[in-house]
Amino acid sequence: MSNWIAGLELILTWQPLLFLLIGTIGGIVVGAIPGLTSTMSIAILLPFTFMFEPISGLCLLLGIYSGSVYAGSIPAILLRIPGTPASAATVLDGYPMAQNGKAGKALTISLVASTIGALIGGVLLLFFAPALANVALKFGPAEFFMLSMFAIALIASMSENAMVKGLISGLVGLLIATVGTDPVGGYARLTFGFQDLAAGLGFIPVLIGLFGVAEALTRFEQRLHLGGQQQTRSPGTFKLSARELLRLIPGIGYSSAIGFGVGALPGTGGDIGSFIGHNEVRRLARNNQDFGKGDPRGLAAAESANNASVPGTLAPTLVLGIPGNSAAAVLIGALTVHGLQPGPQLFTAAGDLIYAIFFALLIIPIMMLVVGMLSIRSWGQITRIPTQYLWPCIIGLCVVGSYALRSNPFDVLIMVGAGVLGYFMLKGGFPPAPLVIGLIVGPIAETGFRRATIISEGSLAWVLQPMPLVLLLLSLLTMGASLYRSMRKKERLTTSSDTSDENSERTSL
Amino acid sequence: MTFATKAPRTGNIVTAVLLLIVGVVVFTQMAGLDAQGDASDPGAAGYPSLLAGLLIILAIMLPFQADTGDPMPPLDSGLRVLGVVALLIAHYFLLGLIGYILATSLLLFGAMLLMGIRRILPLVLLPIVFSVSMFYLFYTVFGVALPRAFLEGFFS
């Protein structure tokens, strides 16, 4: 209970609250502009938080993260363009509602469902995370190594039809993490004679490059001016009656729990959570024929799930030090910059900070609701911001951000290299998320692997201990299931193409 | 959705070769590392070698995978991307020579030109306002030692 009070004391002061508000408003703007993702925004704004108190900096980033996940629904509803990947499922029912002249109501439903979803996710995190941390405290090096492998296997298997590419991405991340001084013996490795590499490839410049520069390069390639798109149809009423809200509540509750659970799995996030939430609510709903055609229950399910997944992704991040998704990986970067190592020990070392983060996740939805109610009618304007001026500025922010941490121009070069790598990864279909997760869990995995082997006197018998074995089997199962799904899909496609060939032959005969 | 049977795999083959080179380089670097640790420790070289081995195995599997991802851009778009990368590298070299404000102004000016902006007022004004405000924020407010030359003297 003392951590609860200490957390409340830490968060309920003017500075963290102000940063939460700034972050939430900033996040809403970021989320509403198509093309600006929450991960990219957190990565490029991370250097701005170095100079603040850890809780203030984290509040800013958490506000941006949560605000942008919510506001991704605005262009999804108005323009059929998800503002962030987490809003992809919102398009299914949100856009048809707007087309039917109910854009205003859709925006209100999105705001209310997001608020409730984020609150439910926050409460679940507050109660489940400490219990999970107690279990995690019993983990040894072998468990942490296998957990890292499980996270990479899970996220790689999420790469649809490209598991090998996902695994390669994760391995490259693990390899990048080995550059510099080794964490056990202190020997310099893979520095190729560059003194600047002795401390490793800076995590922050790599992140900024992968998510900021790579995205900017893609935008320069396309030279798309997404801003300026007009939404001319009348938005209709913004009012949501109590009766309408009550009808949405069961779906919101169910979908929020799903969103939290899916988010808590390493490597997954709001995008997957919201699709599963939407699908499950549709499956259980009566009169579900309008789902996908503008059913408010579908919109509420998608929005509550993706917002509940935000606290969900932070569960493995804070409790185990294993990021739930790439945005959470960047938040780990923010913690480590302040000398805090996420993991079960953080609950004892900085319990007040952890609980302050939990409470921040409960305050953000309230702020989101208030800001939303005050300005919901003008959000259509945000989607019209011309982005051709934005991307050059983002390049400028990437440069100053990567330089700022160590005042080292070499970090700018690392950022450029990571940006080029990220760009070619997008072109080649290599998902960047496993690389980031690999980069983050790299030191945990190596230390775990070596310590477990040392404890077992040079043998790998630790793999057969119950918990590591279970995690190994789960990793293999995850990859096997993904492979099976991919093969089934391939078979189905082959069969359907054969059938269409036969049909065309019959027609020609 | 594309599958290996029908999709062109040139990109995968090129990437596989690059990954094989990375794997071999890591192996040779680790072989030359005199840090094997004690008998029970895989050593500083053991873990990266294990990763390199796995990377080589996956690189061999890569050419048999589908060429997923986005298509490579047409020449003009590709040159635009190359232009931004060239600007960033030039910025790295210019930082120490002409200071943060001028180097960043030039970077933004070039990037805006590449973005297709031709209006002279924003082309001149935005880079200057951005770089001066960033310098002021980071150097004066945050205390970060950004590279300085003659222009920075006016703002610090």
XYZ file of C-alpha atoms in Angstrom:
665
model
C 0.000 0.000 0.000
C 2.927 2.356 0.683
C 3.844 2.209 -3.025
C 0.285 3.222 -3.916
C 0.525 6.313 -1.722
C 4.063 7.127 -2.871
C 2.943 6.745 -6.496
C -0.034 9.033 -5.951
C 2.184 11.608 -4.226
C 4.579 11.510 -7.160
C 1.970 11.854 -9.897
C -0.369 14.334 -8.240
C 1.967 17.303 -8.510
C 1.733 20.065 -11.073
C 4.700 19.100 -13.250
C 3.774 15.480 -14.099
C 0.130 16.486 -14.557
C 1.131 19.309 -16.895
C 3.333 16.957 -18.924
C 0.510 14.411 -19.055
C -1.799 17.088 -20.459
C 0.770 18.340 -22.988
C 1.530 14.762 -24.016
C -2.134 13.835 -24.377
C -2.912 16.891 -26.527
C 0.284 16.355 -28.544
C -0.601 12.688 -28.952
C -4.065 13.561 -30.234
C -2.538 15.868 -32.860
C 0.040 13.225 -33.843
C -2.543 10.457 -34.032
C -4.918 12.555 -36.091
C -2.300 13.216 -38.782
C -2.094 10.148 -41.016
C 1.444 8.864 -41.347
C 2.719 10.018 -37.964
C 2.830 6.911 -35.764
C 2.960 6.881 -31.989
C 6.262 4.937 -31.997
C 7.895 7.472 -34.279
C 6.612 10.386 -32.218
C 7.832 8.890 -28.942
C 11.219 8.054 -30.498
C 11.875 11.537 -31.880
C 10.553 13.311 -28.783
C 12.404 11.039 -26.350
C 15.527 13.268 -26.311
C 13.383 16.197 -25.151
C 12.697 14.305 -21.926
C 16.347 13.675 -20.923
C 16.546 16.852 -18.930
C 13.327 16.399 -16.966
C 12.652 14.331 -13.875
C 12.032 10.687 -14.924
C 8.327 10.835 -14.031
C 7.758 14.071 -15.969
C 9.520 12.751 -19.055
C 7.625 9.471 -18.868
C 4.310 11.317 -18.410
C 4.954 13.255 -21.611
C 5.726 10.065 -23.548
C 2.815 8.103 -22.038
C 0.467 10.966 -22.905
C 1.710 10.962 -26.509
C 1.421 7.167 -26.722
C -2.123 6.979 -25.339
C -3.358 10.157 -27.037
C -2.117 9.059 -30.443
C -3.595 5.546 -30.167
C -6.967 7.137 -29.438
C -6.730 9.907 -32.053
C -5.776 7.480 -34.801
C -9.524 6.915 -34.979
C -10.187 10.490 -36.181
C -8.791 10.103 -39.734
C -9.967 6.460 -39.677
C -13.542 7.677 -39.226
C -13.377 10.818 -41.360
C -11.014 9.821 -44.167
C -10.836 6.013 -44.057
C -7.101 6.352 -43.304
C -6.055 4.934 -39.906
C -4.013 7.598 -38.118
C -1.968 4.855 -36.459
C -1.859 1.084 -37.166
C -3.905 0.505 -33.992
C -6.894 2.190 -35.658
C -7.047 -0.132 -38.660
C -10.085 -1.973 -37.258
C -11.802 1.351 -36.497
C -12.190 1.929 -40.232
C -14.512 -1.106 -40.507
C -17.464 0.552 -38.790
C -16.261 4.124 -38.220
C -15.986 5.167 -41.855
C -19.357 3.705 -42.939
C -20.943 5.642 -40.041
C -19.358 8.851 -41.371
C -20.581 7.996 -44.871
C -24.098 7.631 -43.436
C -23.920 11.170 -42.018
C -23.056 10.022 -38.495
C -19.424 11.190 -38.319
C -20.140 13.265 -35.206
C -21.690 10.351 -33.362
C -18.861 8.069 -34.478
C -16.269 10.492 -33.093
C -18.144 10.653 -29.776
C -18.424 6.859 -29.567
C -14.723 6.583 -30.337
C -13.909 9.071 -27.555
C -16.126 7.382 -24.964
C -15.078 3.826 -25.867
C -11.402 4.825 -25.881
C -11.759 6.421 -22.462
C -13.518 3.404 -20.936
C -11.121 0.974 -22.638
C -8.053 2.841 -21.419
C -9.519 3.009 -17.881
C -10.267 -0.735 -17.821
C -6.771 -1.474 -19.152
C -5.242 0.822 -16.526
C -7.141 -0.871 -13.682
C -6.156 -4.341 -14.933
C -2.512 -3.256 -15.088
C -2.666 -1.785 -11.598
C -3.901 -5.056 -10.105
C -2.181 -7.669 -12.284
C 1.288 -6.183 -12.742
C 2.408 -6.415 -9.087
C 1.249 -10.053 -8.926
C 3.141 -10.800 -12.136
C 6.202 -9.037 -10.724
C 6.119 -11.294 -7.658
C 6.239 -14.333 -9.945
C 8.946 -12.751 -12.089
C 11.122 -12.128 -9.015
C 11.647 -15.894 -8.866
C 13.006 -15.931 -12.431
C 16.680 -16.702 -12.857
C 19.035 -16.116 -15.819
C 17.760 -19.199 -17.692
C 14.144 -17.992 -17.460
C 15.052 -14.507 -18.659
C 16.998 -15.883 -21.613
C 14.113 -18.114 -22.665
C 11.601 -15.323 -22.097
C 13.623 -13.115 -24.457
C 13.631 -15.880 -27.061
C 9.882 -16.360 -26.587
C 9.281 -12.638 -27.153
C 11.258 -12.708 -30.395
C 9.589 -15.943 -31.552
C 6.166 -14.471 -30.807
C 6.755 -11.192 -32.585
C 8.429 -12.910 -35.548
C 5.466 -15.267 -35.891
C 3.164 -12.233 -36.097
C 4.867 -11.276 -39.356
C 2.271 -12.695 -41.696
C 3.868 -15.108 -44.212
C 7.293 -13.741 -43.370
C 8.312 -15.551 -40.201
C 11.845 -16.152 -41.442
C 12.160 -12.431 -42.125
C 10.799 -11.656 -38.669
C 13.327 -14.037 -37.103
C 16.166 -12.513 -39.137
C 15.052 -9.077 -37.973
C 15.089 -10.246 -34.340
C 18.516 -11.880 -34.743
C 19.956 -8.723 -36.308
C 18.630 -6.809 -33.286
C 20.297 -9.291 -30.926
C 23.551 -9.022 -32.918
C 23.497 -5.208 -32.895
C 23.111 -5.416 -29.117
C 26.404 -7.367 -28.904
C 28.413 -4.509 -30.448
C 30.614 -2.862 -27.829
C 31.627 -4.059 -24.404
C 30.303 -7.500 -23.444
C 28.059 -7.411 -20.359
C 29.791 -10.209 -18.415
C 33.547 -10.018 -19.018
C 33.894 -6.416 -20.217
C 35.685 -7.270 -23.501
C 35.215 -4.994 -26.522
C 33.619 -6.786 -29.490
C 32.689 -5.952 -33.077
C 33.965 -2.382 -32.789
C 36.130 -2.659 -35.966
C 38.639 -0.290 -34.391
C 36.138 2.536 -33.874
C 36.496 3.937 -30.380
C 32.976 5.389 -30.633
C 31.564 1.860 -30.845
C 33.137 0.706 -27.565
C 30.023 1.800 -25.654
C 27.823 0.039 -28.220
C 25.576 1.325 -30.958
C 23.522 3.909 -29.085
C 20.041 2.559 -28.545
C 18.371 5.957 -28.979
C 20.006 6.846 -32.346
C 19.122 3.381 -33.669
C 15.488 3.806 -32.589
C 15.246 7.318 -34.029
C 16.756 6.075 -37.269
C 14.521 3.015 -37.546
C 11.256 4.753 -36.760
C 11.890 8.419 -37.601
C 14.313 8.568 -40.522
C 13.063 5.374 -42.229
C 9.475 6.637 -42.136
C 10.572 10.071 -43.362
C 12.507 8.507 -46.254
C 9.364 6.631 -47.276
C 7.400 9.882 -47.212
C 10.055 11.652 -49.278
C 9.851 8.789 -51.752
C 6.064 9.055 -52.031
C 5.956 12.845 -51.604
C 2.336 12.444 -50.529
C 0.567 15.455 -49.159
C -2.005 13.713 -47.004
C -3.038 16.961 -45.422
C -5.590 19.056 -47.188
C -8.021 16.199 -47.717
C -11.490 17.488 -47.325
C -14.301 15.946 -45.388
C -17.222 17.788 -46.857
C -20.190 15.733 -45.645
C -22.011 17.140 -42.593
C -20.854 15.364 -39.400
C -24.401 15.207 -37.984
C -25.036 15.193 -34.261
C -22.252 14.607 -31.740
C -24.681 13.583 -28.991
C -24.739 10.072 -27.595
C -27.781 9.212 -25.492
C -27.547 7.219 -22.256
C -29.586 4.453 -23.889
C -27.148 4.245 -26.805
C -24.206 4.201 -24.409
C -25.728 1.433 -22.287
C -26.116 -0.685 -25.416
C -22.392 -0.315 -26.100
C -21.119 -1.022 -22.583
C -21.068 -4.877 -22.608
C -19.066 -4.960 -25.851
C -16.704 -2.265 -24.596
C -16.024 -4.214 -21.376
C -15.418 -7.500 -23.180
C -13.309 -5.958 -25.922
C -11.234 -3.994 -23.396
C -10.331 -7.186 -21.537
C -9.330 -8.788 -24.858
C -7.314 -5.723 -25.854
C -5.449 -5.738 -22.546
C -4.710 -9.470 -22.756
C -3.507 -9.329 -26.360
C -1.425 -6.226 -25.625
C 0.259 -7.979 -22.710
C 1.683 -10.640 -25.029
C 5.153 -9.562 -26.134
C 5.200 -8.380 -29.710
C 1.505 -7.747 -30.120
C -0.281 -4.440 -29.773
C -3.375 -2.381 -30.409
C -3.676 -3.286 -34.089
C -4.043 -7.014 -33.427
C -6.016 -6.470 -30.206
C -8.603 -4.252 -31.867
C -9.234 -6.693 -34.727
C -9.672 -9.576 -32.261
C -11.891 -7.432 -30.001
C -14.035 -6.325 -32.951
C -14.347 -9.880 -34.224
C -15.231 -11.351 -30.808
C -17.892 -8.735 -30.080
C -19.384 -9.301 -33.526
C -19.394 -13.074 -32.919
C -21.284 -12.727 -29.637
C -23.596 -9.885 -30.641
C -27.240 -10.347 -31.518
C -28.310 -8.860 -34.874
C -24.716 -8.600 -36.004
C -25.450 -8.219 -39.712
C -24.511 -4.508 -39.614
C -20.993 -5.096 -38.278
C -18.554 -3.763 -40.836
C -21.265 -1.546 -42.336
C -21.412 1.134 -39.663
C -22.484 -0.606 -36.455
C -21.651 1.562 -33.408
C -20.925 -1.617 -31.394
C -18.167 -2.564 -33.841
C -16.620 0.885 -33.621
C -16.787 0.861 -29.807
C -15.257 -2.642 -29.665
C -12.303 -1.679 -31.883
C -11.610 1.556 -30.046
C -11.910 0.132 -26.524
C -9.600 -2.778 -27.417
C -6.799 -0.675 -28.898
C -6.842 1.754 -25.994
C -6.917 -1.034 -23.401
C -3.912 -2.558 -25.145
C -1.763 0.470 -24.216
C -1.572 -0.501 -20.509
C -1.442 -4.126 -21.704
C 1.775 -3.561 -23.666
C 3.298 -1.934 -20.590
C 2.732 -5.036 -18.419
C 5.623 -7.151 -19.834
C 7.617 -3.962 -20.400
C 7.638 -2.853 -16.788
C 7.387 -6.235 -15.067
C 9.837 -8.265 -17.160
C 11.802 -5.687 -19.110
C 10.486 -7.381 -22.277
C 8.695 -4.786 -24.422
C 5.096 -5.456 -25.416
C 5.559 -3.677 -28.769
C 7.889 -1.201 -30.447
C 6.318 1.823 -28.721
C 6.881 0.126 -25.363
C 10.463 -0.622 -26.456
C 11.023 3.096 -26.898
C 9.604 3.678 -23.419
C 12.182 1.205 -22.079
C 14.763 3.431 -23.741
C 13.320 6.381 -21.822
C 13.626 4.487 -18.547
C 17.198 3.329 -19.183
C 18.261 6.858 -20.113
C 17.264 7.808 -16.580
C 19.278 4.903 -15.152
C 16.235 2.705 -14.482
C 16.296 -0.907 -15.646
C 12.782 -2.272 -16.258
C 12.149 -5.667 -14.683
C 10.736 -7.137 -11.490
C 13.432 -5.448 -9.393
C 12.122 -2.057 -10.499
C 9.074 -2.641 -8.290
C 11.309 -2.623 -5.225
C 13.966 -0.186 -6.507
C 11.510 2.443 -7.761
C 8.069 1.313 -6.623
C 6.819 4.895 -6.368
C 7.706 5.556 -10.008
C 6.053 2.346 -11.225
C 2.835 3.101 -9.351
C 2.959 6.701 -10.557
C 3.048 5.309 -14.120
C 0.039 3.096 -13.314
C -1.895 6.093 -11.974
C -0.804 8.194 -14.961
C -2.457 5.609 -17.199
C -5.681 6.153 -15.257
C -5.447 9.949 -15.404
C -4.734 10.087 -19.162
C -8.192 8.750 -20.185
C -9.869 11.386 -18.020
C -7.758 14.091 -19.664
C -8.494 12.578 -23.048
C -12.233 12.735 -22.344
C -12.115 16.355 -21.148
C -9.906 17.534 -24.031
C -12.067 15.530 -26.409
C -15.371 16.931 -25.202
C -14.028 20.476 -25.477
C -12.596 20.172 -28.963
C -14.199 17.228 -30.755
C -15.950 19.470 -33.282
C -12.691 20.888 -34.583
C -10.693 17.667 -34.961
C -11.547 17.366 -38.606
C -9.245 20.373 -39.105
C -6.177 18.502 -37.747
C -6.375 15.964 -40.543
C -5.967 18.835 -43.014
C -2.533 19.948 -41.749
C -0.231 19.916 -44.819
C 2.514 17.370 -44.108
C 5.054 18.461 -46.725
C 6.441 20.957 -44.189
C 6.343 18.403 -41.393
C 8.726 15.759 -42.751
C 11.755 18.052 -43.243
C 11.226 19.207 -39.638
C 11.029 15.574 -38.488
C 14.410 14.960 -40.177
C 15.738 17.970 -38.247
C 14.312 16.619 -34.972
C 15.885 13.210 -35.641
C 19.321 14.811 -36.031
C 19.181 16.920 -32.885
C 17.581 14.094 -30.894
C 20.199 11.502 -31.759
C 23.016 13.973 -31.086
C 21.668 15.255 -27.783
C 22.095 12.217 -25.523
C 25.894 11.939 -25.731
C 26.750 15.146 -27.630
C 28.467 12.882 -30.125
C 28.253 13.512 -33.903
C 28.967 9.798 -34.445
C 25.453 9.087 -33.110
C 24.055 11.115 -36.025
C 25.876 8.760 -38.383
C 24.485 5.724 -36.507
C 21.000 7.229 -36.845
C 21.451 7.713 -40.600
C 22.674 4.105 -40.937
C 19.712 2.818 -38.918
C 17.365 4.948 -41.032
C 18.712 3.491 -44.275
C 18.514 -0.014 -42.775
C 14.907 0.632 -41.681
C 13.989 1.931 -45.141
C 15.362 -1.158 -46.862
C 13.704 -3.376 -44.247
C 10.344 -1.856 -45.200
C 11.136 -2.417 -48.872
C 12.185 -6.015 -48.279
C 9.234 -6.871 -46.023
C 11.354 -7.248 -42.879
C 9.300 -6.092 -39.871
C 11.272 -3.595 -37.752
C 9.544 -4.513 -34.465
C 11.504 -7.792 -33.884
C 14.763 -5.878 -34.450
C 13.865 -3.360 -31.768
C 12.736 -6.064 -29.364
C 15.998 -7.939 -30.082
C 17.977 -4.791 -29.446
C 16.224 -4.243 -26.107
C 16.328 -7.814 -24.826
C 19.833 -8.417 -26.221
C 21.758 -7.699 -23.011
C 19.165 -9.593 -20.902
C 19.383 -12.572 -23.252
C 23.181 -12.675 -23.373
C 23.613 -12.248 -19.634
C 20.930 -14.880 -19.025
C 22.481 -17.344 -21.479
C 25.998 -17.004 -20.121
C 25.095 -16.955 -16.434
C 22.800 -19.963 -16.814
C 25.606 -21.846 -18.579
C 28.155 -20.837 -15.926
C 25.778 -21.956 -13.130
C 25.339 -25.301 -14.960
C 29.182 -25.598 -15.159
C 29.377 -25.246 -18.907
C 26.464 -27.511 -19.761
C 23.235 -26.491 -21.474
C 21.203 -28.703 -19.116
C 19.433 -25.569 -17.816
C 17.291 -25.667 -20.956
C 15.579 -28.738 -19.463
C 14.553 -26.987 -16.232
C 10.725 -26.702 -16.026
C 10.209 -22.997 -16.747
C 12.845 -22.605 -19.512
C 11.566 -25.813 -21.092
C 7.965 -24.558 -21.059
C 9.071 -21.269 -22.622
C 11.117 -23.122 -25.243
C 8.145 -25.321 -26.120
C 5.885 -22.265 -26.279
C 8.350 -20.570 -28.643
C 8.458 -23.627 -30.901
C 4.674 -23.964 -30.737
C 4.192 -20.299 -31.673
C 6.481 -20.608 -34.667
C 4.993 -23.972 -35.660
C 1.448 -22.557 -35.522
C 2.473 -19.584 -37.651
C 4.133 -21.885 -40.178
C 1.020 -24.100 -40.273
C -1.271 -21.082 -40.813
C 0.957 -19.821 -43.599
C 0.996 -23.236 -45.326
C -2.797 -23.566 -45.035
C -3.252 -20.154 -46.572
C -0.874 -21.068 -49.386
C -2.795 -24.306 -50.024
C -6.106 -22.443 -50.077
C -4.729 -19.907 -52.544
C -3.324 -22.643 -54.761
C -6.671 -24.489 -54.672
C -8.665 -21.345 -55.469
C -6.328 -20.435 -58.337
C -6.623 -24.002 -59.699
C -10.427 -23.779 -59.474
C -10.495 -20.453 -61.285
C -8.187 -21.892 -63.963
C -10.599 -24.823 -64.409
C -13.559 -22.468 -64.623
C -11.880 -20.332 -67.229
C -11.016 -23.460 -69.233
C -14.667 -24.551 -69.073
C -15.761 -21.123 -70.194
C -13.370 -21.160 -73.106
C -14.507 -24.661 -74.097
C -0.575 -11.856 -50.274
C 2.428 -13.158 -52.208
C 4.016 -16.559 -51.932
C 7.377 -17.967 -52.753
C 6.216 -20.071 -55.674
C 5.312 -17.173 -57.911
C 6.961 -14.061 -56.496
C 10.291 -12.812 -57.796
C 12.991 -13.361 -55.195
C 15.844 -11.094 -56.293
C 15.542 -8.928 -53.191
C 15.638 -11.976 -50.941
C 18.712 -13.363 -52.699
C 20.601 -10.065 -52.417
C 19.633 -9.777 -48.727
C 20.643 -13.398 -48.103
C 24.110 -12.726 -49.554
C 24.470 -9.616 -47.375
C 23.385 -11.554 -44.277
C 25.830 -14.350 -45.090
C 28.605 -11.749 -45.294
C 27.514 -10.324 -41.916
C 27.485 -13.820 -40.406
C 30.949 -14.642 -41.729
C 32.358 -11.267 -40.602
C 30.997 -11.843 -37.076
C 32.509 -15.345 -37.034
C 35.945 -14.111 -38.134
C 35.857 -11.195 -35.696
C 34.901 -13.511 -32.847
C 37.563 -16.055 -33.818
C 40.181 -13.335 -33.394
C 38.826 -12.251 -30.005
C 41.051 -13.256 -27.135
C 38.308 -13.397 -24.515
C 37.156 -16.966 -24.197
C 36.358 -16.775 -20.457
C 36.759 -19.724 -18.119
C 35.831 -23.310 -18.900
C 32.149 -23.008 -17.959
C 31.608 -19.625 -19.649
C 30.775 -19.506 -23.386
C 32.897 -16.331 -23.346
C 32.477 -12.934 -24.966
C 32.767 -14.582 -28.392
C 30.441 -17.545 -27.801
C 27.068 -15.785 -27.805
C 27.654 -13.582 -30.902
C 29.028 -16.655 -32.727
C 25.845 -18.561 -31.858
C 23.737 -15.690 -33.231
C 25.881 -15.491 -36.369
C 25.410 -19.227 -36.912
C 21.626 -18.892 -36.634
C 21.716 -15.879 -38.966
C 23.591 -17.892 -41.597
C 21.019 -20.713 -41.372
C 18.140 -18.241 -41.802
C 19.989 -16.462 -44.629
C 20.189 -19.784 -46.487
C 16.413 -20.203 -46.016
C 15.654 -16.645 -47.172
C 15.802 -17.145 -50.977
C 12.998 -19.708 -50.626
C 10.708 -17.140 -48.974
C 8.242 -14.815 -50.674
C 9.462 -11.375 -51.709
C 7.093 -9.502 -49.414
C 7.376 -5.778 -48.744
C 6.978 -2.639 -50.826
C 8.209 -2.358 -54.406
C 11.402 -0.407 -55.019
C 10.681 3.175 -56.069
C 10.946 4.526 -59.629
C 14.180 6.360 -60.464
C 13.056 9.906 -59.589
C 11.591 8.868 -56.234
C 14.684 6.778 -55.478
C 16.907 9.732 -56.236
C 14.863 11.828 -53.837
C 15.470 9.286 -51.058
C 19.153 9.195 -51.970
C 19.176 12.988 -51.841
C 17.856 13.016 -48.264
C 20.469 10.448 -47.190
C 23.202 12.513 -48.894
C 21.941 15.621 -47.091
C 22.079 13.810 -43.739
C 25.636 12.584 -44.358
C 26.698 16.046 -45.495
C 25.097 17.437 -42.345
C 27.228 15.074 -40.236
C 30.420 16.415 -41.833
C 29.271 20.048 -41.764
C 28.221 20.023 -38.096
C 31.782 20.411 -36.820
C 32.790 22.849 -39.579
C 29.999 25.430 -39.746
C 28.089 24.775 -36.523
C 24.617 23.461 -35.754
C 22.482 26.392 -36.953
C 23.923 26.765 -40.447
C 24.311 23.004 -41.026
C 20.726 22.308 -39.936
C 19.363 25.246 -41.934
C 21.033 23.839 -45.046
C 19.691 20.354 -44.258
C 16.129 21.598 -43.913
C 16.412 23.847 -46.972
C 17.551 20.878 -49.068
C 14.929 18.560 -47.578
C 12.143 21.063 -48.313
C 13.339 21.417 -51.891
C 13.272 17.627 -52.226
C 9.762 17.608 -50.755
C 8.700 19.818 -53.646
C 8.347 23.105 -51.790
C 9.228 26.010 -54.084
C 7.781 29.024 -52.252
C 10.765 31.139 -51.312
C 9.451 32.513 -47.997
C 8.925 29.171 -46.212
C 12.065 27.799 -47.898
C 14.165 30.468 -46.212
C 12.208 31.167 -43.070
C 11.342 27.683 -41.785
C 14.933 26.293 -41.739
C 16.241 29.375 -39.934
C 13.413 29.499 -37.374
C 13.654 25.732 -36.773
C 17.417 25.563 -36.332
C 17.645 28.687 -34.166
C 14.789 27.567 -31.899
C 16.225 24.034 -31.587
C 19.656 25.468 -30.780
C 18.159 27.776 -28.184
C 16.076 24.980 -26.640
C 18.824 22.367 -26.477
C 21.855 24.594 -25.847
C 20.413 27.227 -23.557
C 17.464 25.487 -21.878
C 18.592 21.831 -21.806
C 22.333 22.505 -21.589
C 23.286 20.185 -24.477
C 26.611 21.107 -26.099
C 25.551 21.442 -29.755
C 28.385 22.135 -32.240
C 29.189 25.850 -32.332
C 30.709 28.164 -34.942
C 30.351 31.914 -35.527
C 26.518 32.054 -35.796
C 25.937 30.230 -32.526
C 27.789 33.018 -30.698
C 24.793 35.308 -31.248
C 22.430 32.944 -29.491
C 24.480 31.739 -26.526
